[in-house]
mmCIF file of C-alpha atoms in Angstrom:
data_model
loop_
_atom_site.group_PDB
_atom_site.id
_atom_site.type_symbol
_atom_site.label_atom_id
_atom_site.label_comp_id
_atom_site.label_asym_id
_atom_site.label_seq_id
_atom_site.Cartn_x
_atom_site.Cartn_y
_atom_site.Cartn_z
ATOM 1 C CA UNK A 268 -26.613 94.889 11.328
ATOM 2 C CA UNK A 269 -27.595 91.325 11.515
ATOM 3 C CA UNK A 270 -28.192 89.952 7.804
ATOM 4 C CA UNK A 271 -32.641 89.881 8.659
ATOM 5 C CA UNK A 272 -31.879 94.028 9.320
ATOM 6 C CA UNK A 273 -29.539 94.948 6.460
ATOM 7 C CA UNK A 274 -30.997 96.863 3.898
ATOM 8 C CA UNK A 275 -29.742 97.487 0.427
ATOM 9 C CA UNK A 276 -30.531 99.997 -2.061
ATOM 10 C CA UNK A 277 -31.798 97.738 -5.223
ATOM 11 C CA UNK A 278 -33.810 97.330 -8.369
ATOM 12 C CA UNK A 279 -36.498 94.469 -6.931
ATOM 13 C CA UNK A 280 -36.919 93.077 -10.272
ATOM 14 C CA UNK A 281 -33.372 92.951 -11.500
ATOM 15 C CA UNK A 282 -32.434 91.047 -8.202
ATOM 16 C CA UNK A 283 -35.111 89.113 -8.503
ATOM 17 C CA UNK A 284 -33.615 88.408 -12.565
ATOM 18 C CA UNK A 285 -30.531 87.667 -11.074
ATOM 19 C CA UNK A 286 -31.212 85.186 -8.367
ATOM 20 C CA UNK A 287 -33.441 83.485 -10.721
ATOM 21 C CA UNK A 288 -30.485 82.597 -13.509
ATOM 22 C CA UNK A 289 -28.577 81.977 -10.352
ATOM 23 C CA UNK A 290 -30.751 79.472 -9.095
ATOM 24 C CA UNK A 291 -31.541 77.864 -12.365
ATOM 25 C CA UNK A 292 -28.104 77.215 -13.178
ATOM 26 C CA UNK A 293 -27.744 75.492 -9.888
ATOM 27 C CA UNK A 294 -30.600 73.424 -10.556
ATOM 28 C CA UNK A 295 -29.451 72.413 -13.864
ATOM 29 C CA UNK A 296 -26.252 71.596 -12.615
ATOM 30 C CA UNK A 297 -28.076 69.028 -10.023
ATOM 31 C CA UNK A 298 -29.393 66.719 -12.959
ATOM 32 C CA UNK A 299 -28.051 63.020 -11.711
ATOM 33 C CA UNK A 300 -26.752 63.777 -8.944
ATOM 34 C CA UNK A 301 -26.982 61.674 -5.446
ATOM 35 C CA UNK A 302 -28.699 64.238 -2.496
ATOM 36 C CA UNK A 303 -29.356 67.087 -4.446
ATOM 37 C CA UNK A 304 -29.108 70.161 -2.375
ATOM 38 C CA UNK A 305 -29.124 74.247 -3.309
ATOM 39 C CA UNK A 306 -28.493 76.934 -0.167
ATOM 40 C CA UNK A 307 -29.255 80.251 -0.091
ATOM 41 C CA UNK A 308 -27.862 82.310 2.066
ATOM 42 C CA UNK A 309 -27.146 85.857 3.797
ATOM 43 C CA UNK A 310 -24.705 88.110 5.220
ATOM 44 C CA UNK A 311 -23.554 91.525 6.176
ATOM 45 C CA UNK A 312 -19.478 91.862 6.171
ATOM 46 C CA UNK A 313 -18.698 95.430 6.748
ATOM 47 C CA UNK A 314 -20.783 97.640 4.770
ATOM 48 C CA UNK A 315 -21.944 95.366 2.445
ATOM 49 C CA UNK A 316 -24.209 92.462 2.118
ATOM 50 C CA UNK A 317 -23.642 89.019 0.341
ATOM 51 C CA UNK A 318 -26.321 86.786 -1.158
ATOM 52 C CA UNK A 319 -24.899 83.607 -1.349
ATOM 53 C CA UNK A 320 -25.933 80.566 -3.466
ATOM 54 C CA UNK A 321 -24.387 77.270 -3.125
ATOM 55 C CA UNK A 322 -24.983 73.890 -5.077
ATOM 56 C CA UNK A 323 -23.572 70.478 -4.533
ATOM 57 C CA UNK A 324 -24.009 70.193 -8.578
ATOM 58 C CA UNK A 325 -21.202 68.980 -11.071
ATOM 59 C CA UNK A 326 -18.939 72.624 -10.737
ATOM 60 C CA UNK A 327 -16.650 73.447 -13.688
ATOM 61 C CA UNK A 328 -14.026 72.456 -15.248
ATOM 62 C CA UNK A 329 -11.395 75.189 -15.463
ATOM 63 C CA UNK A 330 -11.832 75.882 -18.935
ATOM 64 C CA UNK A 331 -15.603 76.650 -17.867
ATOM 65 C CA UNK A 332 -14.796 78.848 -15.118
ATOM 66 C CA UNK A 333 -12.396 80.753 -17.583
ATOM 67 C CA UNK A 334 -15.001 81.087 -20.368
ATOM 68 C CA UNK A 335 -17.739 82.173 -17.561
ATOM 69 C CA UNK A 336 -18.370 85.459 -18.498
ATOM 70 C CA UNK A 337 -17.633 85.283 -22.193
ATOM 71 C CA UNK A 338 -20.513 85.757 -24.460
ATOM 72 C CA UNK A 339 -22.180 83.146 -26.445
ATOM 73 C CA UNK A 340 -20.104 80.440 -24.277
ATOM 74 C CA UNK A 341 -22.306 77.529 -22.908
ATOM 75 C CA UNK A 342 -21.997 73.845 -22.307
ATOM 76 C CA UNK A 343 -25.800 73.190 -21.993
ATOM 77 C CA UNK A 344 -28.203 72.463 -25.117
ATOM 78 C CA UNK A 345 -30.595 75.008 -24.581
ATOM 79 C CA UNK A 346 -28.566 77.652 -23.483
ATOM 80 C CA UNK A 347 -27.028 80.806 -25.169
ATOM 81 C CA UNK A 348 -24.082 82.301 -23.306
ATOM 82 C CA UNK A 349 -25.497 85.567 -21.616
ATOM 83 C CA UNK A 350 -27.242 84.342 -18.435
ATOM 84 C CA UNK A 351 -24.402 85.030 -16.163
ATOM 85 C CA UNK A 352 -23.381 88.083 -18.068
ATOM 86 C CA UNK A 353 -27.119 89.393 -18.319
ATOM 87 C CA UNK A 354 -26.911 88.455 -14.390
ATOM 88 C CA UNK A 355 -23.423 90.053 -13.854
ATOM 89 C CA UNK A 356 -24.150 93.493 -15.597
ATOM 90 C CA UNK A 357 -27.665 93.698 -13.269
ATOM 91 C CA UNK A 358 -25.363 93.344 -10.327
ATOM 92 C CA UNK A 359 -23.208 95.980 -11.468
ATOM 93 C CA UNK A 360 -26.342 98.335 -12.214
ATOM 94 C CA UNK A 361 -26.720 98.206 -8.595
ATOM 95 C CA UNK A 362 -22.929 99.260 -7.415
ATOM 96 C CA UNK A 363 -22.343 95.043 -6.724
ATOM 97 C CA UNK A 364 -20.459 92.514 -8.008
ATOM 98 C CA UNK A 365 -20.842 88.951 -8.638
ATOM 99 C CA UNK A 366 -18.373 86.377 -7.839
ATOM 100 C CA UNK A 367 -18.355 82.651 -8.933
ATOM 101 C CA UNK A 368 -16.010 79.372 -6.936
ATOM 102 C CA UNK A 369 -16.152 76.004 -8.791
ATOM 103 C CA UNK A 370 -14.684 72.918 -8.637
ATOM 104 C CA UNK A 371 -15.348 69.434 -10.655
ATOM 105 C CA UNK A 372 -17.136 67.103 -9.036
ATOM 106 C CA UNK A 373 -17.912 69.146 -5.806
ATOM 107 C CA UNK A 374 -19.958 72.224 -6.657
ATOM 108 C CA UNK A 375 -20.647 75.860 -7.375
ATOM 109 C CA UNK A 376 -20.758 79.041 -5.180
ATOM 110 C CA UNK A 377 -21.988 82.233 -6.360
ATOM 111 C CA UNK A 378 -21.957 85.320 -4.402
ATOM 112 C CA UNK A 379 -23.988 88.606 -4.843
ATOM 113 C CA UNK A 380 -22.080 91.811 -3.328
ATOM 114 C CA UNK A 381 -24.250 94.914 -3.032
ATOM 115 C CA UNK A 382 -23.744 97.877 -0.452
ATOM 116 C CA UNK A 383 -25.582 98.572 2.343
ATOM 117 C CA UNK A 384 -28.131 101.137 2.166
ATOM 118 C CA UNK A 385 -26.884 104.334 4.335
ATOM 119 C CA UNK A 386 -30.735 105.995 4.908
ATOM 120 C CA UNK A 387 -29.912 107.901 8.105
ATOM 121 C CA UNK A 388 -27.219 109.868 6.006
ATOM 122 C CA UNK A 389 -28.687 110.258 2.482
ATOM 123 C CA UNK A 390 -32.388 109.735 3.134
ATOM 124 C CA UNK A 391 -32.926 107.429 -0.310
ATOM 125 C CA UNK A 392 -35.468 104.778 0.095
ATOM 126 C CA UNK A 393 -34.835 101.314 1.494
ATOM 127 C CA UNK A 394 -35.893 98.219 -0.142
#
């Protein structure tokens, strides 16, 4: 199906969770930057869907990107380490997965993998 068609089977409020840390981090990592700019996008591959959100932020250093999903880890003031793992283990929750891309100086990617919801064969409920 065409991304606008695909349905998923999902916990509203823990996507919604997700995307948000997802999005702030983006934001954050905007902060004095020339042309600011944050996408969000969607697609089906297969049978599953990807949310996708890209920044044109500061990335990570490798270091950072190897630390990601280690607890209490953070290189911001006001942060505490668990965002991304909070965000990763609501992924999981529902059967996804959460991947990350950075590089220094040109940006982050984070993508959101969840299945596609299979209604016609196991009549569960579509959101």
């Amino acid at each position: 199906p065409a991304p606008e068609d695909a349905r998923v089977l999902m916990d509203p409020q823990a996507l919604h969770h997700a995307l948000l840390n997802l999005v702030s981090n983006a934001a954050e990592a905007l902060a004095h930057r020339p042309g600011p700019r944050i996408s969000i996008t969607t697609r089906v591959n297969g049978n599953l869907a990807w949310i996708i959100i890209e920044d044109n932020g500061c990335g990570m250093t490798e270091e950072q990107r190897q630390h990601l999903f280690q607890p209490f880890f953070t290189t911001k003031q006001e942060g505490n380490g668990l965002g991304l793992i909070i965000t990763r283990k609501l992924i999981a929750k529902m059967n996804g997965s959460l991947e990350i891309e950075s590089k220094e100086g040109v940006g982050t990617r984070a993508r959101i993998t969840l299945p596609l919801a299979a209604t016609e064969a196991t009549g569960d409920e579509e959101r």
